[in-house]
Coordinates of C-alpha atoms in Angstrom, one line a residue:
X165 CA 93.3 -0.9 0.5
X166 CA 89.6 -0.6 1.0
X167 CA 88.0 2.8 1.3
X168 CA 85.3 3.8 3.7
X169 CA 82.9 6.6 2.8
X170 CA 81.1 9.1 5.0
X171 CA 78.0 11.2 3.9
X172 CA 78.6 14.9 4.4
X173 CA 75.1 16.1 3.5
X174 CA 71.8 15.3 2.0
X175 CA 70.4 17.1 -1.1
X176 CA 66.6 16.6 -1.5
X177 CA 65.5 16.2 -5.1
X178 CA 62.7 14.8 -7.2
X179 CA 63.6 11.6 -8.8
X180 CA 62.9 12.8 -12.4
X181 CA 65.7 15.3 -12.0
X182 CA 68.3 12.5 -11.6
X183 CA 66.8 9.7 -13.6
X184 CA 64.8 9.8 -16.8
X185 CA 61.2 8.8 -16.2
X186 CA 61.9 8.6 -12.5
X187 CA 58.6 10.4 -11.4
X188 CA 58.0 12.9 -8.7
X189 CA 58.9 10.9 -5.7
X190 CA 61.5 12.5 -3.4
X191 CA 65.1 11.3 -3.0
X192 CA 67.7 12.5 -0.5
X193 CA 70.9 12.3 -2.5
X194 CA 74.0 11.6 -0.4
X195 CA 77.3 13.5 -0.8
X196 CA 80.0 11.0 -0.1
X197 CA 83.7 11.6 0.6
X198 CA 86.1 8.9 1.7
X199 CA 89.2 7.7 3.4
X200 CA 91.7 4.9 2.9
X201 CA 95.1 4.1 4.4
X202 CA 98.1 3.7 2.1
X203 CA 101.1 1.8 3.5
X204 CA 103.5 4.6 2.6
X205 CA 101.3 7.8 2.1
X206 CA 99.3 7.1 5.3
X207 CA 95.7 8.1 5.6
X208 CA 94.4 9.6 2.4
X209 CA 91.1 11.5 2.0
X210 CA 89.0 11.3 -1.1
X211 CA 87.4 14.7 -1.6
X212 CA 86.0 16.5 1.4
X213 CA 82.2 16.6 0.8
X214 CA 80.1 19.6 1.8
X215 CA 81.3 21.4 4.9
X216 CA 80.2 24.4 7.0
X217 CA 82.3 26.6 4.7
X218 CA 79.3 26.4 2.3
X219 CA 76.6 27.0 4.8
X220 CA 78.1 29.4 7.4
X221 CA 80.1 32.6 7.4
X222 CA 79.3 36.2 6.7
X223 CA 82.0 36.4 4.0
X224 CA 80.3 34.0 1.6
X225 CA 79.1 35.3 -1.8
X226 CA 75.4 35.7 -2.4
X227 CA 75.4 32.9 -5.0
X228 CA 77.1 30.6 -2.5
X229 CA 74.5 31.5 0.2
X230 CA 71.6 30.7 -2.3
X231 CA 73.3 27.5 -3.3
X232 CA 73.6 26.4 0.3
X233 CA 69.9 26.6 0.9
X234 CA 69.4 23.3 -0.9
X235 CA 71.7 21.4 1.5
X236 CA 71.1 19.5 4.7
X237 CA 74.6 19.1 6.3
X238 CA 75.1 16.0 8.4
X239 CA 77.0 17.3 11.5
X240 CA 78.2 13.9 12.7
X241 CA 79.8 13.1 9.4
X242 CA 81.8 16.2 8.9
X243 CA 85.6 15.4 8.6
X244 CA 86.6 16.1 12.2
X245 CA 84.0 13.6 13.6
X246 CA 84.4 11.1 10.8
X247 CA 88.1 11.0 11.2
X248 CA 87.9 10.8 15.0
X249 CA 85.8 7.6 14.6
X250 CA 88.7 6.3 12.4
X251 CA 91.2 7.2 15.2
X252 CA 92.5 10.2 13.2
X253 CA 92.7 14.0 13.3
X254 CA 92.7 16.4 10.3
X255 CA 96.4 16.9 10.9
X256 CA 97.0 13.2 10.2
X257 CA 95.8 13.6 6.6
X258 CA 98.8 14.2 4.4
X259 CA 97.1 13.6 1.1
X260 CA 93.7 14.7 -0.3
X261 CA 92.6 13.4 -3.7
X262 CA 90.3 15.9 -5.4
X263 CA 88.3 14.1 -8.1
X264 CA 87.0 17.5 -9.5
X265 CA 86.5 21.0 -8.2
X266 CA 82.8 21.2 -7.6
X267 CA 81.8 22.7 -4.2
X268 CA 80.6 19.3 -2.8
X269 CA 84.0 17.9 -3.3
X270 CA 86.4 20.7 -2.2
X271 CA 84.6 22.8 0.4
X272 CA 86.4 21.2 3.3
X273 CA 89.9 21.7 1.9
X274 CA 90.5 24.5 4.4
X275 CA 90.6 21.9 7.2
X276 CA 93.8 20.4 5.6
X277 CA 96.1 23.3 5.1
X278 CA 99.3 21.2 5.0
X279 CA 98.0 18.3 3.0
X280 CA 99.3 17.5 -0.5
X281 CA 96.5 17.6 -3.0
X282 CA 96.2 15.3 -6.0
X283 CA 93.9 16.9 -8.6
X284 CA 93.7 17.9 -12.2
X285 CA 96.0 20.8 -12.9
X286 CA 94.5 21.8 -16.3
X287 CA 91.0 22.0 -14.8
X288 CA 92.3 24.2 -11.9
X289 CA 93.9 26.6 -14.3
X290 CA 90.7 26.8 -16.3
X291 CA 88.8 27.7 -13.2
X292 CA 91.3 30.4 -12.2
X293 CA 91.0 31.8 -15.7
X294 CA 87.2 31.6 -16.0
X295 CA 84.7 34.4 -15.2
X296 CA 82.2 34.2 -12.4
X297 CA 79.3 33.1 -14.6
X298 CA 81.3 30.4 -16.3
X299 CA 82.3 28.9 -13.0
X300 CA 78.8 29.2 -11.5
X301 CA 77.2 27.4 -14.4
X302 CA 79.3 24.3 -13.5
X303 CA 78.8 24.5 -9.7
X304 CA 82.3 25.9 -9.1
X305 CA 82.9 28.5 -6.4
X306 CA 86.6 29.6 -6.5
X307 CA 86.1 31.3 -3.1
X308 CA 86.2 27.8 -1.6
X309 CA 89.5 26.9 -3.1
X310 CA 92.6 27.6 -0.9
X311 CA 94.8 30.4 -2.3
X312 CA 97.9 28.3 -2.0
X313 CA 96.3 25.2 -3.7
X314 CA 98.6 25.4 -6.7
X315 CA 101.7 25.2 -4.5
X316 CA 100.4 22.0 -2.9
X317 CA 99.0 20.4 -6.0
X318 CA 100.3 17.2 -7.6
X319 CA 98.8 17.2 -11.1
X320 CA 97.1 13.9 -11.7
X321 CA 97.7 14.2 -15.5
X322 CA 101.5 14.2 -14.8
X323 CA 101.5 10.9 -13.0
X324 CA 102.5 7.7 -14.9
X325 CA 99.9 5.7 -16.7
X326 CA 99.3 2.1 -15.8
X327 CA 97.7 0.1 -18.6
X328 CA 96.4 -2.8 -16.6
X329 CA 92.6 -2.7 -16.9
X330 CA 91.2 -0.2 -16.2
X331 CA 93.9 2.1 -17.4
X332 CA 94.6 5.0 -15.2
X333 CA 97.2 7.3 -13.5
X334 CA 99.1 5.4 -10.8
X335 CA 98.7 7.7 -7.8
X336 CA 101.3 6.0 -5.5
X337 CA 103.5 4.1 -8.0
X338 CA 102.4 0.7 -6.8
X339 CA 99.2 0.1 -8.8
X340 CA 97.0 0.0 -5.7
X341 CA 94.9 3.1 -6.6
X342 CA 94.5 4.4 -10.1
X343 CA 92.9 7.7 -11.2
X344 CA 90.6 6.7 -14.1
X345 CA 89.5 9.5 -16.5
X346 CA 85.7 9.8 -16.5
X347 CA 85.2 13.0 -18.5
X348 CA 82.0 14.8 -19.1
X349 CA 80.5 15.8 -15.8
X350 CA 83.2 18.3 -15.1
X351 CA 86.5 19.3 -16.6
X352 CA 89.2 17.0 -15.3
X353 CA 86.7 14.7 -13.6
X354 CA 88.2 11.3 -12.7
X355 CA 87.2 8.2 -10.7
X356 CA 89.3 5.9 -8.5
X357 CA 90.1 2.3 -9.1
X358 CA 91.0 0.3 -6.0
X359 CA 92.7 -2.9 -7.2
X360 CA 92.4 -4.9 -4.0
X361 CA 88.7 -4.2 -3.6
X362 CA 88.0 -4.4 -7.4
X363 CA 86.1 -1.1 -6.8
X364 CA 85.5 1.7 -9.2
X365 CA 84.5 4.9 -7.4
X366 CA 82.8 6.6 -10.3
X367 CA 82.1 9.8 -8.4
X368 CA 79.6 11.9 -10.4
X369 CA 79.5 9.9 -13.6
X370 CA 75.8 9.8 -12.6
X371 CA 73.8 10.7 -9.5
X372 CA 72.0 7.4 -9.1
X373 CA 72.9 4.0 -10.4
X374 CA 69.6 3.6 -12.3
X375 CA 70.6 6.5 -14.5
X376 CA 73.8 4.6 -15.7
X377 CA 71.6 2.3 -17.8
X378 CA 71.2 3.2 -21.4
X379 CA 68.6 5.9 -21.7
X380 CA 68.5 6.5 -18.0
X381 CA 70.1 10.0 -17.9
X382 CA 67.7 12.9 -17.3
X383 CA 67.9 15.1 -20.4
X384 CA 67.6 18.6 -19.0
X385 CA 69.6 18.4 -15.8
X386 CA 72.4 16.4 -17.5
X387 CA 72.8 19.0 -20.2
X388 CA 72.7 21.9 -17.8
X389 CA 75.4 20.5 -15.5
X390 CA 77.7 18.5 -17.8
X391 CA 80.8 20.0 -19.2
X392 CA 80.6 17.7 -22.2
X393 CA 77.5 15.6 -22.8
X394 CA 79.2 13.3 -25.4
X395 CA 82.1 12.5 -23.1
X396 CA 79.6 12.0 -20.2
X397 CA 77.8 9.4 -22.3
X398 CA 81.1 7.6 -23.0
X399 CA 82.0 7.6 -19.3
X400 CA 78.6 6.1 -18.4
X401 CA 79.3 3.3 -20.9
X402 CA 82.8 2.8 -19.5
X403 CA 81.3 2.3 -16.0
X404 CA 78.6 -0.1 -17.2
X405 CA 81.2 -2.2 -19.0
X406 CA 83.4 -2.2 -15.9
X407 CA 80.5 -3.4 -13.8
X408 CA 79.8 -6.1 -16.4
X409 CA 83.4 -7.3 -16.0
X410 CA 82.8 -7.7 -12.2
X411 CA 83.8 -4.3 -10.8
X412 CA 81.9 -3.0 -7.8
X413 CA 80.6 0.5 -8.5
X414 CA 80.1 3.3 -6.0
X415 CA 78.7 6.8 -6.9
X416 CA 79.0 9.9 -4.8
X417 CA 75.4 10.8 -4.6
X418 CA 73.4 7.5 -4.9
X419 CA 71.2 7.3 -1.9
X420 CA 71.4 3.5 -1.7
X421 CA 73.8 2.2 1.0
X422 CA 76.9 0.3 -0.1
X423 CA 79.2 -2.1 1.7
X424 CA 81.9 0.7 1.6
X425 CA 79.8 3.2 3.6
X426 CA 80.6 3.9 7.2
X427 CA 78.5 1.8 9.4
X428 CA 77.2 -0.5 6.7
X429 CA 78.0 -4.3 6.8
X430 CA 80.9 -5.2 4.5

């Protein structure tokens, strides 16, 4: 199984905000989400990216409206159009993997009301229990989470471990896709290992690949966003070591094209 990634939005930033010593040049960070086809589970979505649930609608909270001002939604890469190019409709998606619960990964869940969701149960419980300020600090907007999410959730931490490198939770019981814990960026944050492609989708372990290098993490923004800076450093080290062993690495927000992006040569 080889995933294909679409880009749901651009987020303009100055490079120094996402890479130590990066200077003042502008970057347009991507916001990837993906799709792969499992022989038994069928089409599986990896997160949902940013959707119009963030940028439109009178019922949005004021913090969400302010948050949305930084985004440039890519209309032709929203799930309905992306899936159509893959010969699919939203109703064809029976499983959505949620790598963590930040807005840029879950805002489109409303498009898949009947899909089973694989995500971190403990992290979701913590969000439901947290106050508004605690959630906002970590970029979490509970208003974007479906009310019935718990009833459709398969808790990733309950799935069996597979110890073959890298170790991870076996999502489909066949070793094809493993959920690899990459803590630090957000509570319950995990990446995905695709055995066939030798690909580690490291999600938000860093925003750009240059920042994965030792000393590359921007000090201020990393400490503001991360749920645990020590664990985040360990996760960056894990990803570097995986790449050194031959793994291909894809990050959610890196602006550089990858062979796994829609429309890019394989």
